[in-house]
Tab-separated table of N, CA and C in Angstrom:
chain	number	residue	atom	x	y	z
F	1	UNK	N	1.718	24.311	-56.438
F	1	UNK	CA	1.841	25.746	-56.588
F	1	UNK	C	3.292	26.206	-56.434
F	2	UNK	N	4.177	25.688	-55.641
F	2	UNK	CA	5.200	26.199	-55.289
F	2	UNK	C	6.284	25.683	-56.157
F	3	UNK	N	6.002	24.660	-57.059
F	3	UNK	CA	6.679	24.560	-58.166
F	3	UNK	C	7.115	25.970	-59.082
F	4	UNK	N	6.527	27.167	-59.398
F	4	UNK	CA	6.526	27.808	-60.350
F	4	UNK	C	7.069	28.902	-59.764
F	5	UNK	N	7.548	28.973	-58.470
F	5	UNK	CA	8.185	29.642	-57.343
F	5	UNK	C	9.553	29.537	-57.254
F	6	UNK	N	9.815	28.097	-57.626
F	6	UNK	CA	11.307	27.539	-56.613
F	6	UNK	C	11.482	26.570	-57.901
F	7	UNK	N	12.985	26.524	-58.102
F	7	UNK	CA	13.547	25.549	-58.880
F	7	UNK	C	13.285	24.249	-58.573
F	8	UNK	N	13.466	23.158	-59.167
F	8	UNK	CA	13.389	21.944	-58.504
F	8	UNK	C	14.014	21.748	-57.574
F	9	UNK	N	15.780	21.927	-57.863
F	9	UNK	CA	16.229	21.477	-56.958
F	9	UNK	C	15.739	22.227	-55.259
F	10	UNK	N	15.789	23.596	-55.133
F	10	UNK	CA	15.075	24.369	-54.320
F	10	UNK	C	13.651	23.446	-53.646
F	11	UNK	N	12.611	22.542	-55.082
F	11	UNK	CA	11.503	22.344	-54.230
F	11	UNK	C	11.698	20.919	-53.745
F	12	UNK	N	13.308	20.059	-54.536
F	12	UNK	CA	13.117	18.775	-53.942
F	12	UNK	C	13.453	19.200	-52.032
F	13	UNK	N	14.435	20.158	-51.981
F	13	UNK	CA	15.193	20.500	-50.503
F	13	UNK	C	13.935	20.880	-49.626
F	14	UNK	N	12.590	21.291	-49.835
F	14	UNK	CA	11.578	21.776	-49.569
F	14	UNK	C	10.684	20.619	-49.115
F	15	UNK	N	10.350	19.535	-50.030
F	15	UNK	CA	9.970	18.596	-49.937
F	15	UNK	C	10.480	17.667	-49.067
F	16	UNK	N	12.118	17.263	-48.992
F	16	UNK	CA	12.981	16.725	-47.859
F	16	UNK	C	12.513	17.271	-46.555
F	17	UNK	N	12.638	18.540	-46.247
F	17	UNK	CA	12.465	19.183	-45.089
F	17	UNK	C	11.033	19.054	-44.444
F	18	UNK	N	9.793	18.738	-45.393
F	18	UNK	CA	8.490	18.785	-44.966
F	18	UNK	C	8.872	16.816	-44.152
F	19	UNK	N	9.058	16.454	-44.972
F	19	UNK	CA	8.979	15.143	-44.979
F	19	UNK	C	9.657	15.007	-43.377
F	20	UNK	N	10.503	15.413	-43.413
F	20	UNK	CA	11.650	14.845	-41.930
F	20	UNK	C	11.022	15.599	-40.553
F	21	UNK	N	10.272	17.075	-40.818
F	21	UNK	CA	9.691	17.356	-39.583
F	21	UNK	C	8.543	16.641	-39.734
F	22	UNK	N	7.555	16.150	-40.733
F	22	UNK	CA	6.657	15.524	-40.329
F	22	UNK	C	6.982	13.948	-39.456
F	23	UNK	N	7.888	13.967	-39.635
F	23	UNK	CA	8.403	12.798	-39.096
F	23	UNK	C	8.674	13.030	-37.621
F	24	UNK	N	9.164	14.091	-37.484
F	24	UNK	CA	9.904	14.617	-36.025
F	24	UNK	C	8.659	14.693	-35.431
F	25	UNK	N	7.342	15.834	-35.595
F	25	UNK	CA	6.711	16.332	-34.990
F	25	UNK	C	5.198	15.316	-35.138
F	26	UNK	N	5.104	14.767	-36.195
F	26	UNK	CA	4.080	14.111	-36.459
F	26	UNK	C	2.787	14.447	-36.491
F	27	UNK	N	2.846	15.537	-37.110
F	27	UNK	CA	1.782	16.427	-37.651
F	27	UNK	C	2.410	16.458	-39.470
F	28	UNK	N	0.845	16.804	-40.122
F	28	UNK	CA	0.794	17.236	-41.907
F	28	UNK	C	1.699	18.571	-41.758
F	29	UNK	N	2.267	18.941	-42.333
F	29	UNK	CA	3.047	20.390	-42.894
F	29	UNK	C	2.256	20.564	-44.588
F	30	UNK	N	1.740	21.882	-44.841
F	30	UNK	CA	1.465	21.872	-45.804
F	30	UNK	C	1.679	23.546	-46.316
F	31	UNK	N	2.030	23.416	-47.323
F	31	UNK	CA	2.896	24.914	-47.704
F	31	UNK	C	1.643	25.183	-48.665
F	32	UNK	N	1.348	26.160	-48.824
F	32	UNK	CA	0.775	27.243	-50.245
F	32	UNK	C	1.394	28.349	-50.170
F	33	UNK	N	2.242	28.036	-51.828
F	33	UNK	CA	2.958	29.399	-52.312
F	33	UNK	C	2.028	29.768	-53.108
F	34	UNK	N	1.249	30.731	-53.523
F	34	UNK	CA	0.666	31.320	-54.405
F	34	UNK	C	-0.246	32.658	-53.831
F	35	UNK	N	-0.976	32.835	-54.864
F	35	UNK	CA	-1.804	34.290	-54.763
F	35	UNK	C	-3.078	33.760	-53.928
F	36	UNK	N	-2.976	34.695	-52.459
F	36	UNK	CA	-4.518	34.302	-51.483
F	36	UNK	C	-5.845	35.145	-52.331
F	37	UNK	N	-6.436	34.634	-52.390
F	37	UNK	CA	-8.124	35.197	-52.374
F	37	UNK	C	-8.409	36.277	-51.432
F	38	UNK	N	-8.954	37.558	-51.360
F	38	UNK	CA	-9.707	38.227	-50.224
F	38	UNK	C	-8.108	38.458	-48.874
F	39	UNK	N	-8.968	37.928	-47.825
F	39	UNK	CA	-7.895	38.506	-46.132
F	39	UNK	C	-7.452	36.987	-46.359
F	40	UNK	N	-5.910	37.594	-46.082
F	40	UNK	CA	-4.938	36.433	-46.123
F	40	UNK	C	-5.151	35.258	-44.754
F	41	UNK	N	-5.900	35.609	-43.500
F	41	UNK	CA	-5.756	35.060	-43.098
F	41	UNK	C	-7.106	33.821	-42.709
F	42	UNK	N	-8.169	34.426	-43.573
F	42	UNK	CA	-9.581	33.741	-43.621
F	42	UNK	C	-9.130	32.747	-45.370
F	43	UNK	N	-8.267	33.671	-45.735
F	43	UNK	CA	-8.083	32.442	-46.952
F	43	UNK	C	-7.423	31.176	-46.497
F	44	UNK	N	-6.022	31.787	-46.202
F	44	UNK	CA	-5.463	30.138	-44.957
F	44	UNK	C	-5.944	29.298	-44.229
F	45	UNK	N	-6.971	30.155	-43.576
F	45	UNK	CA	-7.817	29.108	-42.129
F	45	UNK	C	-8.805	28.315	-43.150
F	46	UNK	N	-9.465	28.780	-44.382
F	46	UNK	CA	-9.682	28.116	-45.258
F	46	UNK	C	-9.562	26.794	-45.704
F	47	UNK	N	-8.180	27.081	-46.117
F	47	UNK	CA	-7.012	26.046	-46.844
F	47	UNK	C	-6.578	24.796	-45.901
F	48	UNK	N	-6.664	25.381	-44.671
F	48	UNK	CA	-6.444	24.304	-43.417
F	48	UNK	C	-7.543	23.841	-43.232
F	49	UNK	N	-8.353	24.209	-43.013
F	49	UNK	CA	-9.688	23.162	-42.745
F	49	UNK	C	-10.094	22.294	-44.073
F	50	UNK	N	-9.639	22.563	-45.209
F	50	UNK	CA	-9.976	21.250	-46.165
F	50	UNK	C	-8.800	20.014	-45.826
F	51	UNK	N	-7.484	20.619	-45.040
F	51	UNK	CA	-6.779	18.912	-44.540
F	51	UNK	C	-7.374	18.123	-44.209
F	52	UNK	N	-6.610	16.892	-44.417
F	52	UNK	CA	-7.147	15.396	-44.243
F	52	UNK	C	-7.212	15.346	-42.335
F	53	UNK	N	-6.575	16.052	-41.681
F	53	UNK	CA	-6.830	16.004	-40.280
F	53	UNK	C	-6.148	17.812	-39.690
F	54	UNK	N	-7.423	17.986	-40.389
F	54	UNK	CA	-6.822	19.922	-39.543
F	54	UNK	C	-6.387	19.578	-37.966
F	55	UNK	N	-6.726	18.818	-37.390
F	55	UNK	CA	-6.274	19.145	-35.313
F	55	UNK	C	-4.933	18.874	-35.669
F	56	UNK	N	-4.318	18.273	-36.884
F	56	UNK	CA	-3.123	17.394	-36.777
F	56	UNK	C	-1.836	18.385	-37.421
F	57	UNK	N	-2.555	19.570	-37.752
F	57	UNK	CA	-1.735	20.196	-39.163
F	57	UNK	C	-1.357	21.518	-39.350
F	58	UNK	N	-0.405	21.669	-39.966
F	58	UNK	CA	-0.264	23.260	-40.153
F	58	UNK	C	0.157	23.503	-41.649
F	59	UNK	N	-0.422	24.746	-41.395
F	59	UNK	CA	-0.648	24.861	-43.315
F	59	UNK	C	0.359	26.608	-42.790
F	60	UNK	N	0.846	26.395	-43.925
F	60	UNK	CA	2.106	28.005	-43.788
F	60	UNK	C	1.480	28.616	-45.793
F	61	UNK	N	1.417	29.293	-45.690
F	61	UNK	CA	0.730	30.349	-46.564
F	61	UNK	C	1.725	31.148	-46.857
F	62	UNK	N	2.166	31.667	-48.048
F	62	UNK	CA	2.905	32.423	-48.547
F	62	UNK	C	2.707	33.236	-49.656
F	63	UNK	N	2.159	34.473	-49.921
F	63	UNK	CA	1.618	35.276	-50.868
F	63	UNK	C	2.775	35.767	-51.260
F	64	UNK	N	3.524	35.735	-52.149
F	64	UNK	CA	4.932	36.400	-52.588
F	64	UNK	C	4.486	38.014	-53.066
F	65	UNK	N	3.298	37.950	-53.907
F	65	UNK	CA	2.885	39.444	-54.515
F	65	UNK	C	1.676	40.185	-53.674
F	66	UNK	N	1.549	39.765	-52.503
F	66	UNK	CA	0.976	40.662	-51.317
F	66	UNK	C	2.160	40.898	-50.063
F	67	UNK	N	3.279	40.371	-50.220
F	67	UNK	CA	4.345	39.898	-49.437
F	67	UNK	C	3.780	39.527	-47.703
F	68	UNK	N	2.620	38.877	-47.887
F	68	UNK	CA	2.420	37.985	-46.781
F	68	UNK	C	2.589	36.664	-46.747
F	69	UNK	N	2.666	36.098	-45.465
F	69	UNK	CA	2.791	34.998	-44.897
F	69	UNK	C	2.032	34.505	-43.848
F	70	UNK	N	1.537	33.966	-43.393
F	70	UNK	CA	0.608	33.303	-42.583
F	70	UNK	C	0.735	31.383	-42.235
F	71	UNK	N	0.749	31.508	-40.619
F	71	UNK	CA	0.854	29.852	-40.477
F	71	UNK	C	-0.287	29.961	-39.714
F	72	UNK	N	-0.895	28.802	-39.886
F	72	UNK	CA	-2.202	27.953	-39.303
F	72	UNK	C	-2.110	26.597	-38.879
F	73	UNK	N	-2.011	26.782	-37.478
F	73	UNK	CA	-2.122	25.033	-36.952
F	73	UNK	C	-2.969	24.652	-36.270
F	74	UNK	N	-4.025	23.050	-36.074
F	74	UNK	CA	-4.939	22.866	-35.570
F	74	UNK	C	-4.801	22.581	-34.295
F	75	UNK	N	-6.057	22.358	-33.551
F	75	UNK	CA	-5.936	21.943	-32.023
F	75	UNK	C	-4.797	21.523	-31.832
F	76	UNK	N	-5.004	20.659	-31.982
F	76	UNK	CA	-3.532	19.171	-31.250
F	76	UNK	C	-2.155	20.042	-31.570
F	77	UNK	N	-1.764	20.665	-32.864
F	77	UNK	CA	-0.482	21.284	-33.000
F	77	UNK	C	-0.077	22.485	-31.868
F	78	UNK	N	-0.952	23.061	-31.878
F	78	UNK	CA	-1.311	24.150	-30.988
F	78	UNK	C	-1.252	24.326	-29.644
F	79	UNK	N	-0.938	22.979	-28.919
F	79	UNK	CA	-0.482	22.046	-27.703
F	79	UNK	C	0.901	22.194	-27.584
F	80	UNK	N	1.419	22.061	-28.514
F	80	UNK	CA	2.788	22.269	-28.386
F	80	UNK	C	3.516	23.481	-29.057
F	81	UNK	N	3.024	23.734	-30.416
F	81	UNK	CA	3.435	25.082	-31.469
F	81	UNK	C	2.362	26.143	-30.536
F	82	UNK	N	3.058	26.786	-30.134
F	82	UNK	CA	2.220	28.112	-29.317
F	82	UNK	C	1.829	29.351	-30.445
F	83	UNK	N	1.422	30.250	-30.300
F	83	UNK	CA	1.078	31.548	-31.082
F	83	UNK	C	2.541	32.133	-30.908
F	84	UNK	N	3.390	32.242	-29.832
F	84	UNK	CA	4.638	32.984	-29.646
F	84	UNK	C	5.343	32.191	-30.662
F	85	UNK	N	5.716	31.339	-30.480
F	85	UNK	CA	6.619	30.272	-31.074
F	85	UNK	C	6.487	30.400	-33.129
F	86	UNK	N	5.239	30.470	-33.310
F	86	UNK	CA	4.400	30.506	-34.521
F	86	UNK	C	5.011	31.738	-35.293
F	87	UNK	N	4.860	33.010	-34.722
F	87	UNK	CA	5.326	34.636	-34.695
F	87	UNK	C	6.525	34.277	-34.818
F	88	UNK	N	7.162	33.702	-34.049
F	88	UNK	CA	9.335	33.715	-34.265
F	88	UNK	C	9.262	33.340	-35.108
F	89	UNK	N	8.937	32.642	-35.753
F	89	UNK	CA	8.816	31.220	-37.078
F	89	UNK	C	9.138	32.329	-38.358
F	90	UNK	N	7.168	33.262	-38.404
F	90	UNK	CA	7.179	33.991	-39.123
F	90	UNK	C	8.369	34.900	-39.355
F	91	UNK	N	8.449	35.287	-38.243
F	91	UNK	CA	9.658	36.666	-38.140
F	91	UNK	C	11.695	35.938	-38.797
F	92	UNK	N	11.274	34.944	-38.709
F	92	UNK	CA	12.941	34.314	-39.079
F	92	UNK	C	12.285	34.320	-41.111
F	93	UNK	N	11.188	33.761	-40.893
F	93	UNK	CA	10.862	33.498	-42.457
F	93	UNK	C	11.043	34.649	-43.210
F	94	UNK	N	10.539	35.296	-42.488
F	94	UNK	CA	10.204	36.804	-43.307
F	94	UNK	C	11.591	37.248	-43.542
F	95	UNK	N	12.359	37.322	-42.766
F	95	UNK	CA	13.818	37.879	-42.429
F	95	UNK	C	14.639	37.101	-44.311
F	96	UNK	N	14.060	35.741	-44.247
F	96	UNK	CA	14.671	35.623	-45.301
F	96	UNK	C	14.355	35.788	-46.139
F	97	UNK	N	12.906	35.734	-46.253
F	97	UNK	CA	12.348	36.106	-47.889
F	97	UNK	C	12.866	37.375	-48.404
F	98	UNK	N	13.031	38.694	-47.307
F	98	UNK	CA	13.401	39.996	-47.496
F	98	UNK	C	14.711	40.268	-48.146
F	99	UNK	N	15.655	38.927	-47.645
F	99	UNK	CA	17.176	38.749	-48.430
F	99	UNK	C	17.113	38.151	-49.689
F	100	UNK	N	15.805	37.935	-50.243
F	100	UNK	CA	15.784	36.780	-51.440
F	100	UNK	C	15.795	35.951	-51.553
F	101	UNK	N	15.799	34.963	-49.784
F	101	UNK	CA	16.021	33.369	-50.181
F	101	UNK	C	14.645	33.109	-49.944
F	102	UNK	N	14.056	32.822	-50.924
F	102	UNK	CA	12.214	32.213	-50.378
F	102	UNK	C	12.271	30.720	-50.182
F	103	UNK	N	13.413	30.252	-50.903
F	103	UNK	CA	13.726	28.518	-50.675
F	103	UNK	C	14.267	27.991	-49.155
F	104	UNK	N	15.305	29.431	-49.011
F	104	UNK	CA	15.600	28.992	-47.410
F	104	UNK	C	15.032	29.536	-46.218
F	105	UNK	N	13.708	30.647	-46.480
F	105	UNK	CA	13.525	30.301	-45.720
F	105	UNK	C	11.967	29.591	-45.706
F	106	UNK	N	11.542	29.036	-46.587
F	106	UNK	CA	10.715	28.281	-46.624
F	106	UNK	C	11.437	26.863	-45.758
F	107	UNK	N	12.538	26.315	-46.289
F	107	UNK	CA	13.156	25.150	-45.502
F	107	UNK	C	13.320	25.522	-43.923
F	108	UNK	N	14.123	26.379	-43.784
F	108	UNK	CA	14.233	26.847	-42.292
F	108	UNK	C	13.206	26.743	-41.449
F	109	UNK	N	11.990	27.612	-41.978
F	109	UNK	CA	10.626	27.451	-41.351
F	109	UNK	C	10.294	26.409	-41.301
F	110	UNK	N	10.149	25.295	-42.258
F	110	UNK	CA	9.676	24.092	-41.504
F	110	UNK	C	10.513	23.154	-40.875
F	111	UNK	N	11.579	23.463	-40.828
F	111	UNK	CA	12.635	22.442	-39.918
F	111	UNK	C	12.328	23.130	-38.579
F	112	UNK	N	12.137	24.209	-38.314
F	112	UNK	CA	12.074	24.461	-37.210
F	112	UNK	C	10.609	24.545	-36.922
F	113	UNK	N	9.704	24.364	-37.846
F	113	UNK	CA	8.291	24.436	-37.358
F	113	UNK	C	7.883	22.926	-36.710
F	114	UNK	N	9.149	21.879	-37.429
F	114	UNK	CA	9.204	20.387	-36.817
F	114	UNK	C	9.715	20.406	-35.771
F	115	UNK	N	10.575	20.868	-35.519
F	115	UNK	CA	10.984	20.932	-34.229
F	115	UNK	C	10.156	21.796	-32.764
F	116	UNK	N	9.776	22.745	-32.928
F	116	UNK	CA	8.763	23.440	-31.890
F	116	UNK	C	7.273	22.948	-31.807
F	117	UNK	N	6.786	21.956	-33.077
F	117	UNK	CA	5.841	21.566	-33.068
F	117	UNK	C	5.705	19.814	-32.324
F	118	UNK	N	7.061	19.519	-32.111
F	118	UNK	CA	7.163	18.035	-31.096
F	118	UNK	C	6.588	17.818	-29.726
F	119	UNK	N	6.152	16.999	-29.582
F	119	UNK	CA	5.634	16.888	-28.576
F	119	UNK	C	6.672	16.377	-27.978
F	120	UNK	N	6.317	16.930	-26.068
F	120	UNK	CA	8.075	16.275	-25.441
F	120	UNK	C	7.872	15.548	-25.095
């Protein structure tokens, strides 16, 4: 989906960034850029429970033409990624989408969603 969003080069830097916090934090990262169905946030919790290990995962939701955003992480993430922590996330993301960068701050958000989501 987020192909038709973001240039390549934009979705290879996107793809790098999922890849290296999944590495850091060791949880799935999974982005949906596109148009939600119905309440943005019963569509996400949705989208996360078809992962291959929802306790393990967070799915970040991005409606560009409702201008919402929404992150969802399962049990186990949720141990360490708090609801506060989750909210800053949003609030830095949002900050950039509002300047026009949806690439940076799609990257930003998950470098730092790898990082707050580590276990210490």
């Amino acid at each position: 989906m987020a192909h038709q969003l973001l240039t390549q080069s934009e979705q290879a830097r996107l793809d790098a960034a999922i890849r290296s916090a999944e590495q850091s934090c060791r949880a799935e990262i999974s982005i949906y850029l596109g148009a939600a169905e119905g309440s943005i946030r019963d569509f996400a919790t949705s989208l996360h429970n078809t992962l291959v290990l929802p306790s393990r995962s967070i799915l970040v939701l991005v409606d560009p033409d409702r201008r919402a955003l929404e992150i969802v992480t399962g049990g186990r993430v949720r141990a360490t990624l708090t609801d506060e922590k989750a909210a800053s996330i949003v609030r830095e993301m949002t900050e950039a989408f509002g300047a026009g960068d949806l690439a940076g701050g799609l990257v930003g958000g998950v470098e730092r969603l790898g990082r707050e989501a580590r276990a210490v």
